[in-house]
mmCIF file of C-alpha atoms in Angstrom:
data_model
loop_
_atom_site.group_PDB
_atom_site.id
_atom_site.type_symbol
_atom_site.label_atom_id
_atom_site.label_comp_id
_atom_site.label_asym_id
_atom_site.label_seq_id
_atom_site.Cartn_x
_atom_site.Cartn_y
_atom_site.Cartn_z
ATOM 1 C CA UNK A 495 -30.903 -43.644 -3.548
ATOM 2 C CA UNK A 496 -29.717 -43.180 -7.112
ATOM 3 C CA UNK A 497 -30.640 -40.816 -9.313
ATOM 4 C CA UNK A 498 -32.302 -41.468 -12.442
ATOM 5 C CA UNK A 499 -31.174 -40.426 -15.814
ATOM 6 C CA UNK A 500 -31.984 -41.236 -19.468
ATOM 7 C CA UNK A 501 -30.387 -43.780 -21.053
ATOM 8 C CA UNK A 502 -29.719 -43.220 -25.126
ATOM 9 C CA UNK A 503 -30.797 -46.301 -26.817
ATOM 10 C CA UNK A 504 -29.835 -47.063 -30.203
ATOM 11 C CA UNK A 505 -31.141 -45.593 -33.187
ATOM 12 C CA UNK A 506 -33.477 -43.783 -30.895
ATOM 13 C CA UNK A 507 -34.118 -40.021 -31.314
ATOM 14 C CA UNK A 508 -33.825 -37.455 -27.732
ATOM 15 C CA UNK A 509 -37.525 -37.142 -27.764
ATOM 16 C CA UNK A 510 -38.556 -40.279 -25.534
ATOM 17 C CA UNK A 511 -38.325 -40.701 -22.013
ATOM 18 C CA UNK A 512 -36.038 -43.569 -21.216
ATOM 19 C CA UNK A 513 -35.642 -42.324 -17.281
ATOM 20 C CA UNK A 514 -37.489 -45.737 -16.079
ATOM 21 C CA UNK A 515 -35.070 -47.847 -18.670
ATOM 22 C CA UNK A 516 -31.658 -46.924 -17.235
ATOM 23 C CA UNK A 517 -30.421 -45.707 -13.951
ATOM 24 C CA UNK A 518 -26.449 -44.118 -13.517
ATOM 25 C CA UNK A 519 -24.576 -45.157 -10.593
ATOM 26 C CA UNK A 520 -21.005 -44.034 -10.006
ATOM 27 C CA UNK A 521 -18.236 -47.025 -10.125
ATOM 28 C CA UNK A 522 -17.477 -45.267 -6.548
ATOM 29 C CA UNK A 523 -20.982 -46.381 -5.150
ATOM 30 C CA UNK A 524 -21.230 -50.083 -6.938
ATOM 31 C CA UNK A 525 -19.061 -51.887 -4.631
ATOM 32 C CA UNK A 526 -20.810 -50.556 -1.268
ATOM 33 C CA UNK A 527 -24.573 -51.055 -2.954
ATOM 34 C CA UNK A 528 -23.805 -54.036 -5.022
ATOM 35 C CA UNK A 529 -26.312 -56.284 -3.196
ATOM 36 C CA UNK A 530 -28.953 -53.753 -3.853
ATOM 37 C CA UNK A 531 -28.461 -52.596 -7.267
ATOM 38 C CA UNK A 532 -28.242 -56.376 -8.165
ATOM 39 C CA UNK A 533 -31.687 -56.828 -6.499
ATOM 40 C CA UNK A 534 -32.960 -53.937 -9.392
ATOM 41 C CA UNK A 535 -31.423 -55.586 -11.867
ATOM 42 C CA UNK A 536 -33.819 -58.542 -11.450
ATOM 43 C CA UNK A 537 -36.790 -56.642 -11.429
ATOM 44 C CA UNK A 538 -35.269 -55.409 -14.609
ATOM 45 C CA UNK A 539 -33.668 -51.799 -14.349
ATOM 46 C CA UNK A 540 -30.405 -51.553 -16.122
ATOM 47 C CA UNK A 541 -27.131 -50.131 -14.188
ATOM 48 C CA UNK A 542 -25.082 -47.932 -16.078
ATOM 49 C CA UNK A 543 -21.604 -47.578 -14.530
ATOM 50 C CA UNK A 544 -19.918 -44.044 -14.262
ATOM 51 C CA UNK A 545 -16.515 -43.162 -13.927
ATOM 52 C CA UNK A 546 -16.171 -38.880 -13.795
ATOM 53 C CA UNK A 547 -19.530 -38.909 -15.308
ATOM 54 C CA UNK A 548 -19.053 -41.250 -18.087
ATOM 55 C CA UNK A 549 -20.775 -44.613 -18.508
ATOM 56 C CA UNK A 550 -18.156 -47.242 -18.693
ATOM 57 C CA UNK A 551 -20.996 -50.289 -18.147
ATOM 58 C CA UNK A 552 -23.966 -51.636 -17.771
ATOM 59 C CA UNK A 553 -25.411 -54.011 -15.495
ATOM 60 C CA UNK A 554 -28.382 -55.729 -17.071
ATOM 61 C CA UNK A 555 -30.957 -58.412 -16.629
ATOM 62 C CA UNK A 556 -29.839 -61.499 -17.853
ATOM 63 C CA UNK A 557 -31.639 -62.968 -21.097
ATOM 64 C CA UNK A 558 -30.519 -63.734 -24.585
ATOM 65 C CA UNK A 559 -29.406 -60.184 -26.444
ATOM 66 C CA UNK A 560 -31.521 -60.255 -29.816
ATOM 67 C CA UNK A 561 -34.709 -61.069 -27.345
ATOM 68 C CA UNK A 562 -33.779 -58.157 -25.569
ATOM 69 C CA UNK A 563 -32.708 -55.327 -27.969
ATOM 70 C CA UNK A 564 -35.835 -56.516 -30.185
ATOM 71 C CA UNK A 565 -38.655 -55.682 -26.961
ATOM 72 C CA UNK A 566 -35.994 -52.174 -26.880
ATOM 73 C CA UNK A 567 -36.612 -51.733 -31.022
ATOM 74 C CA UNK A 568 -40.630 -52.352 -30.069
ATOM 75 C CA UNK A 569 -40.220 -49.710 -27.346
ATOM 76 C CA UNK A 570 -38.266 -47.077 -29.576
ATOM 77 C CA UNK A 571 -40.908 -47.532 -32.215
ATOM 78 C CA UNK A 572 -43.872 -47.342 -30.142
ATOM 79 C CA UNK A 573 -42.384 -44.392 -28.289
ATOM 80 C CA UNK A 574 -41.748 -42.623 -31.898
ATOM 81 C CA UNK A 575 -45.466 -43.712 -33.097
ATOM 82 C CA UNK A 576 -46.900 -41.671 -30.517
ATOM 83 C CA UNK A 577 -45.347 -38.038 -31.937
ATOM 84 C CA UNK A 578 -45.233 -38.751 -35.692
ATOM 85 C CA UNK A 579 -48.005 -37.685 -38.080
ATOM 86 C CA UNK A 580 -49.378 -40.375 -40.085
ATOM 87 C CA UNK A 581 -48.054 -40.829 -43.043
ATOM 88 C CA UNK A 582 -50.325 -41.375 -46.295
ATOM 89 C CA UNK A 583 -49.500 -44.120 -49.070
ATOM 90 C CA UNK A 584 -48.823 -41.198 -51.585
ATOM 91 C CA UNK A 585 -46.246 -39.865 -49.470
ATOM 92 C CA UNK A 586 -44.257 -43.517 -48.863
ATOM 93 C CA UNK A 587 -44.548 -43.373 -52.326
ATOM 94 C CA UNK A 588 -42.494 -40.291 -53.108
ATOM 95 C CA UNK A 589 -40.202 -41.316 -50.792
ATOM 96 C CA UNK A 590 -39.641 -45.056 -52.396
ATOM 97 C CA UNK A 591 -39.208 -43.328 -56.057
ATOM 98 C CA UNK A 592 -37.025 -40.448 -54.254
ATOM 99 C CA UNK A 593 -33.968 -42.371 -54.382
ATOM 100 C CA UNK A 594 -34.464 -44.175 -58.023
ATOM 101 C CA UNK A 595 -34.102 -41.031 -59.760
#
């Protein structure tokens, strides 16, 4: 099978695991597995094409974009949520008047 490989989303920092959001397939592979990687893509892994080792596309499930990048925002922020400190009110604060000055 395929190996797995991280994915970068946007706006998303290296520090989450995206290995079960994305997996690479070489373009030289697609055409002989095409029946099986589309049968992944409908339980919802994304196909990133490679051509010498860079992705060139995606194969994706099929639903409207904005539904889809929002549940990938959700993700991203959930995933960051986990390995930030809270943050106090004094501190959002600061950082509102930071810029006004």
């Amino acid at each position: 099978m395929f190996g797995l490989k991280a994915a970068p989303l946007p706006g998303i920092t290296g520090q989450i695991d995206r290995s079960n959001l994305m997996k690479e397939v070489p373009a030289s592979e697609v055409a002989v597995k095409l029946f099986e990687l589309l049968d992944e893509v409908e339980q919802g892994t994304t196909i990133a094409i490679t051509r010498d080792g860079k992705v060139v596309a995606h194969i994706a499930p099929y639903e409207r974009d904005q539904a889809r990048m929002a549940r990938q925002a959700i993700q991203g922020i959930r995933a960051l949520q986990k390995h930030a400190k809270p943050v106090t009110a004094e501190e959002l604060i600061a950082w509102k008047n930071e810029g006004r000055k």
